Amino acid sequence: MAAVGVAITGIGVVSPYGVGRDLFWERISRGVSGTRAITEFDTSELSCRVAASVPDVALASFDGETDDQSQGRADPRRYAKVSRIAVLAAREALRDSGIDPETPDLGVVVGSGAGGIDVAERQYGEYYSGDYHRVSPYAIPVSIVGIVSSEISIALGLRGVSHVLSTGCTSSTDAIGYAAALIRHGEADAVVTGGADACATRGMICGFGRMRVVATRYNERPSEASRPFDRDRDGFVLGEGAWLMTLERLDRARARGARIYATVEGYGSTCDAYHRVQMNPDGREIVRAMELAITRSGRPSSSIGYVSFHGTSTVLNDAVEARCVRQVFGQAANRLAGSSIKSMVGHPQGASGAAGVVATALAMSSGLLPPTINVTHQDPDCDLDVIPNTARPQAVEAALCNCLGFGSKNSALVLGRG
């Protein structure tokens, strides 16, 4: 029996630029940084004082557009930021696909690393300040990571599977791989999938700062802080956002005349089993994750013309990833183009894989590859074509989307042109 094709037919985005797929694509295709100085809380004691966070003004539409079936109009104070951005992006992705929300077995599979961490931080603060009665009865259900898919299902009336995958930075890549498998095996008619995280909070930035993995040298020049593959990179910029898409069977999408951005063709996932934070410098399991995705796509590696790099802007990560790409593709790596959109939207943790997949799908459907910005002096240890600073018109038949994470996790997806 022929393998079931899986198509991306809808895309929804809430990013550091605001709400909307077109806004996101317009900004990253022009190489515009979404990183800014943090003004939401006091950063005077923090080593990193910049982030690519979703501005609160972008969420103004949440109250008026989201239905809460049990309480009438939704009260945004009873929702974590991650749930608000996830619902807005999911609504756009479903609308864009043209699929009826009443479709049987229309599911939700979302990746998120931190869930409602903003609510958790505030509520723990209330408790430890000694005022028990200021702790909200919504504190637990609003802050747990598993609530994100439920908020989407409730808001949009979707009654199929409602799952959250939380595997750290690889969460949304894993979610997309899982959602595609549900469709291939006939367990869902369509799935809203991708990732959402909103963890540019004081506690998270403090914690990452103590780990010495975030950028600290560019606090006065925020737009230059995230610089994957550049010689002067010194850590990642914490990002926020929701990048969601609607997946469905390719044959059904074609039959109804749907717009097809790209196809999801292969998925691979491995674990270094090495360290909580550091990747294994030998890169063996990173290579295997990429090779599994390519093999399962049924494509030869020679058909891949673009790589969406994980490219966090940390010294070890970028160099190891570049070396692994060279190992997978050999001499053909010299003809590969690739970029890291984290240079513009920062590192949105569990949503980072989905951000790369959405950007890649839009690039493939438009014939324009987004740049890696802030590449002033490219590191010789990262000697790949990273599309420095300016987008490039180029058609590609297939692309590889890389995602690497804490806990030694590695995941990859292969997309085909729709």
Coordinates of C-alpha atoms in Angstrom, one line a residue:
M1 CA 0.0 0.0 0.0
A2 CA 1.3 3.4 -0.9
A3 CA 2.4 5.7 1.9
V4 CA -0.2 8.3 2.9
G5 CA 1.1 11.8 2.1
V6 CA 0.7 14.6 4.6
A7 CA 0.1 18.2 3.6
I8 CA 0.5 21.5 5.4
T9 CA -2.6 23.5 4.3
G10 CA -2.9 26.1 7.0
I11 CA -0.5 28.3 8.9
G12 CA -1.0 30.6 11.9
V13 CA 1.6 32.6 13.7
V14 CA 2.0 34.8 16.8
S15 CA 5.6 36.0 16.9
P16 CA 7.7 38.8 18.4
Y17 CA 6.5 40.9 15.5
G18 CA 2.8 40.4 16.4
V19 CA -0.1 38.3 15.2
G20 CA -0.2 36.9 11.7
R21 CA 1.6 34.6 9.2
D22 CA 2.1 37.4 6.6
L23 CA 3.6 39.8 9.2
F24 CA 6.0 37.1 10.4
W25 CA 7.1 36.2 6.8
E26 CA 7.4 39.8 5.7
R27 CA 9.8 40.6 8.6
I28 CA 12.0 37.5 8.5
S29 CA 12.3 37.6 4.7
R30 CA 13.6 41.2 5.1
G31 CA 16.0 40.2 7.9
V32 CA 14.3 42.2 10.7
S33 CA 15.3 41.4 14.2
G34 CA 12.5 40.8 16.7
T35 CA 14.8 41.2 19.7
R36 CA 14.4 44.2 22.0
A37 CA 15.3 45.4 25.5
I38 CA 13.1 43.9 28.2
T39 CA 10.8 46.5 29.7
E40 CA 8.1 44.2 31.3
F41 CA 10.2 43.7 34.5
D42 CA 13.3 44.9 36.3
T43 CA 16.4 43.5 34.6
S44 CA 19.0 45.4 36.6
E45 CA 20.3 42.3 38.3
L46 CA 20.2 40.1 35.3
S47 CA 23.2 39.4 33.0
C48 CA 20.9 39.2 29.9
R49 CA 18.5 42.1 29.4
V50 CA 17.1 41.4 26.0
A51 CA 14.5 39.0 24.6
A52 CA 12.4 38.3 21.5
S53 CA 9.2 38.3 23.4
V54 CA 5.6 38.6 22.1
P55 CA 4.4 42.2 22.8
D56 CA 1.3 42.3 25.0
V57 CA -0.4 44.7 22.6
A58 CA -0.4 41.8 20.1
L59 CA -2.8 39.9 22.3
A60 CA -5.5 42.5 22.5
S61 CA -7.7 40.5 20.2
F62 CA -7.7 37.5 22.5
D63 CA -10.6 38.6 24.7
G64 CA -12.9 39.5 21.9
E65 CA -12.3 36.5 19.7
T66 CA -12.1 33.6 22.1
D67 CA -15.2 31.9 23.4
D68 CA -15.2 30.3 26.9
Q69 CA -18.2 27.9 26.8
S70 CA -18.5 27.8 30.6
Q71 CA -18.2 31.5 31.4
G72 CA -19.1 33.5 28.3
R73 CA -16.4 35.9 27.1
A74 CA -12.9 34.8 27.9
D75 CA -11.0 36.6 30.7
P76 CA -7.4 36.8 29.6
R77 CA -6.3 37.0 33.2
R78 CA -7.4 33.4 33.5
Y79 CA -5.1 32.2 30.7
A80 CA -1.3 31.8 30.6
K81 CA 0.4 33.8 27.9
V82 CA 1.3 30.6 26.1
S83 CA -2.4 29.6 25.9
R84 CA -3.4 33.0 24.5
I85 CA -0.8 33.0 21.7
A86 CA -1.5 29.3 21.0
V87 CA -5.3 29.9 20.6
L88 CA -4.7 32.9 18.3
A89 CA -2.3 31.0 16.1
A90 CA -4.4 27.8 16.0
R91 CA -7.4 29.9 15.0
E92 CA -5.5 31.4 12.1
A93 CA -4.1 28.0 11.0
L94 CA -7.5 26.4 10.9
R95 CA -9.1 29.4 9.1
D96 CA -6.3 29.4 6.6
S97 CA -6.7 25.7 5.8
G98 CA -10.5 26.1 5.1
I99 CA -11.2 22.9 7.1
D100 CA -14.6 22.9 9.0
P101 CA -13.9 22.9 12.7
E102 CA -16.8 20.3 13.0
T103 CA -14.7 17.8 11.0
P104 CA -14.7 14.5 12.9
D105 CA -11.4 13.5 14.5
L106 CA -9.9 17.0 14.0
G107 CA -7.2 16.9 16.6
V108 CA -4.6 19.1 18.3
V109 CA -1.0 18.1 19.0
V110 CA 1.2 20.9 20.3
G111 CA 4.7 21.1 21.6
S112 CA 5.6 23.3 24.6
G113 CA 8.6 23.3 26.9
A114 CA 7.5 25.6 29.8
G115 CA 3.7 25.9 29.5
G116 CA 2.3 28.6 31.7
I117 CA 5.5 29.4 33.4
D118 CA 4.5 33.1 33.7
V119 CA 1.5 32.2 35.8
A120 CA 3.5 29.7 37.9
E121 CA 6.2 32.3 38.7
R122 CA 3.6 34.9 39.7
Q123 CA 1.6 32.4 41.8
Y124 CA 4.6 30.9 43.6
G125 CA 5.7 34.5 44.4
E126 CA 2.3 35.2 46.0
Y127 CA 2.6 32.0 48.1
Y128 CA 6.1 32.5 49.2
S129 CA 5.4 36.2 50.1
G130 CA 3.2 34.7 52.8
D131 CA -0.2 35.6 51.4
Y132 CA -1.9 32.2 50.9
H133 CA -5.3 33.9 50.0
R134 CA -3.8 35.7 47.0
V135 CA -3.1 32.4 45.2
S136 CA -5.6 32.0 42.4
P137 CA -7.8 28.9 42.2
Y138 CA -6.8 28.9 38.5
A139 CA -3.1 28.7 39.4
I140 CA -2.7 25.0 38.7
P141 CA -4.9 24.4 35.6
V142 CA -3.7 27.5 33.9
S143 CA 0.0 26.9 34.4
I144 CA 0.5 23.2 33.7
V145 CA 2.0 22.4 30.3
G146 CA -0.7 20.0 29.3
I147 CA -3.4 22.6 29.3
V148 CA -2.1 24.3 26.1
S149 CA -3.8 21.8 23.7
S150 CA -6.9 21.8 25.8
E151 CA -7.3 25.5 25.6
I152 CA -7.1 25.2 21.8
S153 CA -9.6 22.4 21.7
I154 CA -12.0 24.2 23.9
A155 CA -11.7 27.5 22.1
L156 CA -12.1 26.1 18.6
G157 CA -14.5 23.2 19.5
L158 CA -12.1 20.5 18.3
R159 CA -13.0 17.0 19.6
G160 CA -10.3 14.8 18.3
V161 CA -7.0 14.0 20.2
S162 CA -5.7 16.8 22.4
H163 CA -2.1 16.2 23.3
V164 CA 0.9 18.2 24.4
L165 CA 4.4 16.9 23.8
S166 CA 7.0 18.4 26.1
T167 CA 10.5 17.3 25.2
G168 CA 12.3 20.6 25.8
C169 CA 13.5 22.4 22.7
T170 CA 12.5 19.6 20.4
S171 CA 8.9 19.6 21.6
S172 CA 7.3 21.0 18.5
T173 CA 9.3 19.1 16.0
D174 CA 8.3 15.9 17.9
A175 CA 4.7 17.1 17.9
I176 CA 4.7 17.6 14.1
G177 CA 6.2 14.2 13.6
Y178 CA 3.6 12.6 15.9
A179 CA 0.7 14.5 14.2
A180 CA 1.8 13.4 10.8
A181 CA 1.9 9.8 12.0
L182 CA -1.7 10.1 13.3
I183 CA -2.8 11.1 9.9
R184 CA -0.8 8.4 8.0
H185 CA -2.3 5.7 10.3
G186 CA -5.8 7.0 9.8
E187 CA -6.2 8.0 13.5
A188 CA -7.1 11.6 12.6
D189 CA -8.6 13.4 9.7
A190 CA -6.6 16.5 10.3
V191 CA -4.4 17.9 13.1
V192 CA -3.6 21.4 14.2
T193 CA 0.0 21.0 15.3
G194 CA 3.2 23.0 16.0
G195 CA 4.5 24.7 19.1
A196 CA 4.0 27.5 21.5
D197 CA 6.1 28.9 24.3
A198 CA 6.1 32.2 26.2
C199 CA 8.9 31.9 28.7
A200 CA 10.7 35.2 28.5
T201 CA 10.1 35.7 32.2
R202 CA 12.4 37.0 34.9
G203 CA 12.8 33.6 36.4
M204 CA 13.7 31.9 33.2
I205 CA 16.1 34.5 32.0
C206 CA 17.7 34.5 35.4
G207 CA 18.0 30.7 35.3
F208 CA 19.5 30.6 31.8
G209 CA 21.8 33.4 32.8
R210 CA 23.1 31.4 35.6
M211 CA 23.7 28.6 33.2
R212 CA 25.7 31.0 31.0
V213 CA 23.9 30.1 27.8
V214 CA 22.2 33.4 26.9
A215 CA 23.7 36.4 25.2
T216 CA 25.1 39.0 27.6
R217 CA 27.4 41.2 25.5
Y218 CA 24.8 42.9 23.4
N219 CA 22.4 44.4 26.0
E220 CA 22.9 47.8 24.5
R221 CA 22.4 46.6 20.9
P222 CA 19.5 44.1 21.2
S223 CA 19.0 43.6 17.5
E224 CA 22.6 42.2 17.2
A225 CA 22.4 39.8 20.2
S226 CA 21.3 36.7 18.3
R227 CA 24.1 35.8 15.8
P228 CA 24.2 32.1 14.9
F229 CA 27.4 31.0 13.2
D230 CA 29.1 34.3 13.8
R231 CA 32.5 34.4 15.3
D232 CA 31.4 36.8 18.1
R233 CA 28.3 34.9 19.2
D234 CA 28.0 34.4 23.0
G235 CA 24.7 32.7 23.7
F236 CA 21.0 32.6 22.6
V237 CA 18.3 35.2 23.0
L238 CA 15.2 33.8 24.7
G239 CA 12.2 34.0 22.3
E240 CA 8.5 33.6 22.5
G241 CA 5.8 32.7 20.0
A242 CA 3.3 30.2 18.6
W243 CA 3.8 28.6 15.2
L244 CA 0.9 26.3 14.3
M245 CA -0.2 24.6 11.2
T246 CA -3.0 22.4 9.9
L247 CA -2.0 19.0 8.6
E248 CA -4.2 16.7 6.5
R249 CA -4.0 13.9 4.0
L250 CA -2.3 15.0 0.8
D251 CA -4.9 13.3 -1.4
R252 CA -7.8 14.9 0.4
A253 CA -6.1 18.3 0.3
R254 CA -5.7 18.1 -3.4
A255 CA -9.2 16.8 -4.0
R256 CA -10.7 19.9 -2.3
G257 CA -8.3 22.3 -4.0
A258 CA -6.6 23.4 -0.9
R259 CA -3.4 25.5 -0.9
I260 CA -0.5 23.2 0.0
Y261 CA 2.5 25.0 1.5
A262 CA 4.6 21.9 1.8
T263 CA 4.4 18.2 2.6
V264 CA 5.7 16.5 5.8
E265 CA 7.7 13.5 4.5
G266 CA 10.1 12.2 7.1
Y267 CA 10.8 12.4 10.8
G268 CA 13.7 11.2 12.9
S269 CA 14.4 11.4 16.7
T270 CA 17.3 10.2 18.8
C271 CA 19.0 10.9 22.2
D272 CA 22.7 11.3 22.8
A273 CA 22.1 9.9 26.4
Y274 CA 25.0 12.2 27.3
H275 CA 24.2 15.2 29.4
R276 CA 21.4 17.3 30.8
V277 CA 22.5 20.4 28.9
Q278 CA 25.5 19.9 26.7
M279 CA 25.3 18.0 23.4
N280 CA 27.8 15.3 22.7
P281 CA 30.6 16.9 20.7
D282 CA 30.9 13.8 18.5
G283 CA 27.4 14.6 17.1
R284 CA 26.8 10.9 16.3
E285 CA 23.1 10.9 17.3
I286 CA 22.4 14.3 15.7
V287 CA 23.7 12.8 12.5
R288 CA 21.5 9.7 13.0
A289 CA 18.3 11.8 13.6
M290 CA 18.9 13.6 10.3
E291 CA 19.6 10.4 8.5
L292 CA 16.5 8.8 9.9
A293 CA 14.3 11.7 8.7
I294 CA 15.8 11.5 5.2
T295 CA 15.6 7.8 4.9
R296 CA 11.9 7.7 6.1
S297 CA 11.1 10.5 3.6
G298 CA 11.9 8.1 0.8
R299 CA 14.0 10.8 -0.8
P300 CA 17.7 10.7 -1.7
S301 CA 19.7 13.2 0.3
S302 CA 20.7 14.8 -3.0
S303 CA 17.2 16.1 -3.4
I304 CA 17.5 18.3 -0.3
G305 CA 18.4 21.9 -1.1
Y306 CA 17.8 23.8 2.1
V307 CA 18.5 23.2 5.8
S308 CA 16.6 25.0 8.6
F309 CA 19.4 25.0 11.1
H310 CA 18.7 24.8 14.8
G311 CA 21.4 27.4 15.1
T312 CA 21.0 28.8 18.6
S313 CA 23.9 31.3 18.6
T314 CA 25.7 29.3 21.3
V315 CA 29.4 28.4 20.6
L316 CA 29.3 24.6 20.9
N317 CA 25.8 24.1 19.4
D318 CA 26.5 25.9 16.1
A319 CA 29.9 24.3 15.5
V320 CA 28.7 20.8 16.2
E321 CA 25.6 21.2 14.1
A322 CA 27.6 22.5 11.2
R323 CA 30.0 19.5 11.5
C324 CA 27.1 17.1 11.6
V325 CA 25.5 18.6 8.5
R326 CA 28.8 18.1 6.7
Q327 CA 28.9 14.5 7.9
V328 CA 25.4 13.7 6.6
F329 CA 25.8 15.4 3.2
G330 CA 29.5 15.0 2.5
Q331 CA 30.8 17.0 -0.4
A332 CA 27.2 17.9 -1.3
A333 CA 27.1 20.1 1.9
N334 CA 29.0 22.7 -0.2
R335 CA 25.9 23.2 -2.4
L336 CA 23.4 23.4 0.5
A337 CA 21.8 26.6 1.5
G338 CA 20.6 27.0 5.0
S339 CA 19.6 29.6 7.7
S340 CA 18.7 30.0 11.3
I341 CA 15.7 32.2 11.9
K342 CA 16.7 32.3 15.6
S343 CA 18.9 35.2 14.5
M344 CA 15.6 37.2 14.1
V345 CA 13.1 35.6 16.5
G346 CA 15.4 34.3 19.2
H347 CA 15.1 30.8 20.7
P348 CA 11.4 30.2 21.5
Q349 CA 12.3 26.9 23.4
G350 CA 9.7 24.2 22.7
A351 CA 8.3 26.2 19.8
S352 CA 11.6 26.6 18.0
G353 CA 11.2 23.5 15.7
A354 CA 7.7 24.7 14.6
A355 CA 9.1 28.2 13.9
G356 CA 11.7 26.6 11.6
V357 CA 9.1 24.4 9.9
V358 CA 6.7 27.3 9.3
A359 CA 9.5 29.5 7.9
T360 CA 10.7 26.6 5.7
A361 CA 7.2 25.9 4.4
L362 CA 6.7 29.6 3.5
A363 CA 10.1 29.7 1.9
M364 CA 9.4 26.7 -0.3
S365 CA 6.0 28.0 -1.4
S366 CA 7.4 31.4 -2.2
G367 CA 10.8 30.5 -3.7
L368 CA 12.5 32.9 -1.2
L369 CA 14.9 31.6 1.4
P370 CA 15.2 33.6 4.7
P371 CA 18.6 34.9 5.9
T372 CA 20.7 34.4 8.9
I373 CA 21.3 37.9 10.2
N374 CA 24.2 39.3 12.2
V375 CA 26.7 37.2 10.4
T376 CA 29.5 39.8 10.4
H377 CA 32.5 37.4 10.7
Q378 CA 31.4 33.9 10.0
D379 CA 33.1 31.3 12.3
P380 CA 35.4 29.1 10.2
D381 CA 34.1 26.2 12.4
C382 CA 30.7 26.8 10.8
D383 CA 31.8 26.9 7.2
L384 CA 28.4 26.3 5.5
D385 CA 26.3 28.5 3.3
V386 CA 24.1 30.2 6.0
I387 CA 22.5 32.8 3.7
P388 CA 24.2 35.6 5.5
N389 CA 22.1 38.8 6.2
T390 CA 20.0 38.9 3.0
A391 CA 17.2 36.6 1.8
R392 CA 17.9 34.7 -1.4
P393 CA 15.5 33.8 -4.3
Q394 CA 15.9 30.1 -4.8
A395 CA 13.5 27.2 -5.4
V396 CA 14.1 24.0 -3.5
E397 CA 12.4 20.6 -3.9
A398 CA 13.0 19.4 -0.3
A399 CA 14.3 20.7 2.9
L400 CA 15.6 19.4 6.2
C401 CA 14.5 21.0 9.5
N402 CA 16.9 20.4 12.4
C403 CA 16.1 20.7 16.1
L404 CA 18.3 20.0 19.1
G405 CA 17.6 20.3 22.8
F406 CA 18.6 20.0 26.4
G407 CA 18.6 16.4 27.7
S408 CA 20.5 15.2 24.7
K409 CA 17.5 15.2 22.4
N410 CA 17.7 15.5 18.6
S411 CA 14.8 15.6 16.1
A412 CA 14.6 16.3 12.4
L413 CA 11.9 16.6 9.7
V414 CA 12.0 16.5 6.0
L415 CA 9.6 18.7 4.0
G416 CA 8.8 18.4 0.3
R417 CA 7.5 21.2 -1.9
G418 CA 3.7 21.1 -2.1

